[in-house]
């Protein structure tokens, strides 16, 4: 089953998650990422990115499904210990 085809590199997502929020690569990546709510402030640390399946929601719905998207998450070392 394939619901998503990733057509662009994910480097910006990783740069925001890996580098400190003041690092030039993080700052530049945050400017290039398109967000659903661009006027909201970025968190200091980003632990995950998720896409939503806008085709499974009505145009007037504020909340959309997650099915058919993808998730990029930062592993938590404490969970592994």
XYZ file of C-alpha atoms in Angstrom:
81
model
C 0.000 0.000 0.000
C 1.503 3.323 -1.036
C -0.350 6.473 -0.073
C 2.456 8.995 -0.345
C 5.219 9.703 -2.815
C 7.932 11.983 -1.430
C 9.100 14.175 -4.293
C 11.494 16.538 -2.530
C 14.404 15.965 -0.133
C 13.609 15.910 3.582
C 16.856 17.656 4.516
C 15.141 20.774 5.883
C 13.040 18.679 8.265
C 16.133 16.926 9.580
C 18.091 20.181 9.861
C 15.364 21.688 12.064
C 15.277 18.590 14.258
C 19.045 17.985 14.532
C 20.635 21.427 14.789
C 20.038 23.888 17.665
C 17.433 26.533 16.834
C 20.123 29.235 16.522
C 22.331 27.248 14.132
C 22.412 28.747 10.600
C 21.239 25.479 8.991
C 18.253 25.305 11.352
C 17.363 28.971 10.818
C 17.547 28.644 7.026
C 15.530 25.401 7.000
C 12.733 26.909 9.111
C 12.332 29.646 6.502
C 11.942 27.117 3.668
C 9.418 24.760 5.306
C 5.787 25.379 4.373
C 3.535 25.029 7.412
C -0.209 24.762 7.888
C -0.145 27.668 10.373
C 2.783 29.857 9.294
C 1.930 32.701 11.691
C 2.334 30.516 14.783
C 5.719 30.624 16.482
C 8.070 27.688 16.031
C 8.830 25.686 19.171
C 12.439 25.916 20.350
C 12.920 22.178 19.772
C 11.056 20.247 17.081
C 10.596 16.549 17.886
C 8.364 15.556 14.970
C 6.875 16.601 11.650
C 3.652 15.131 10.307
C 1.717 15.639 7.109
C -2.041 15.486 6.899
C -4.228 13.990 4.217
C -6.183 17.031 3.086
C -7.975 14.978 0.452
C -9.815 13.045 3.180
C -11.369 16.194 4.709
C -14.029 18.581 3.555
C -12.695 22.039 2.583
C -14.338 23.665 5.596
C -12.945 21.248 8.189
C -10.263 22.678 10.442
C -8.996 19.222 11.476
C -7.852 16.784 8.819
C -6.875 13.142 8.917
C -3.338 11.819 9.236
C -3.880 8.740 7.077
C -1.995 8.979 3.814
C 0.737 11.228 5.161
C 4.086 10.632 6.767
C 5.777 11.177 10.115
C 9.370 12.162 10.831
C 10.188 11.804 14.540
C 13.200 12.340 16.770
C 13.950 9.225 18.820
C 13.915 9.760 22.576
C 17.039 8.315 24.202
C 15.194 7.934 27.530
C 12.691 5.590 25.874
C 15.502 3.352 24.645
C 17.281 3.255 28.041
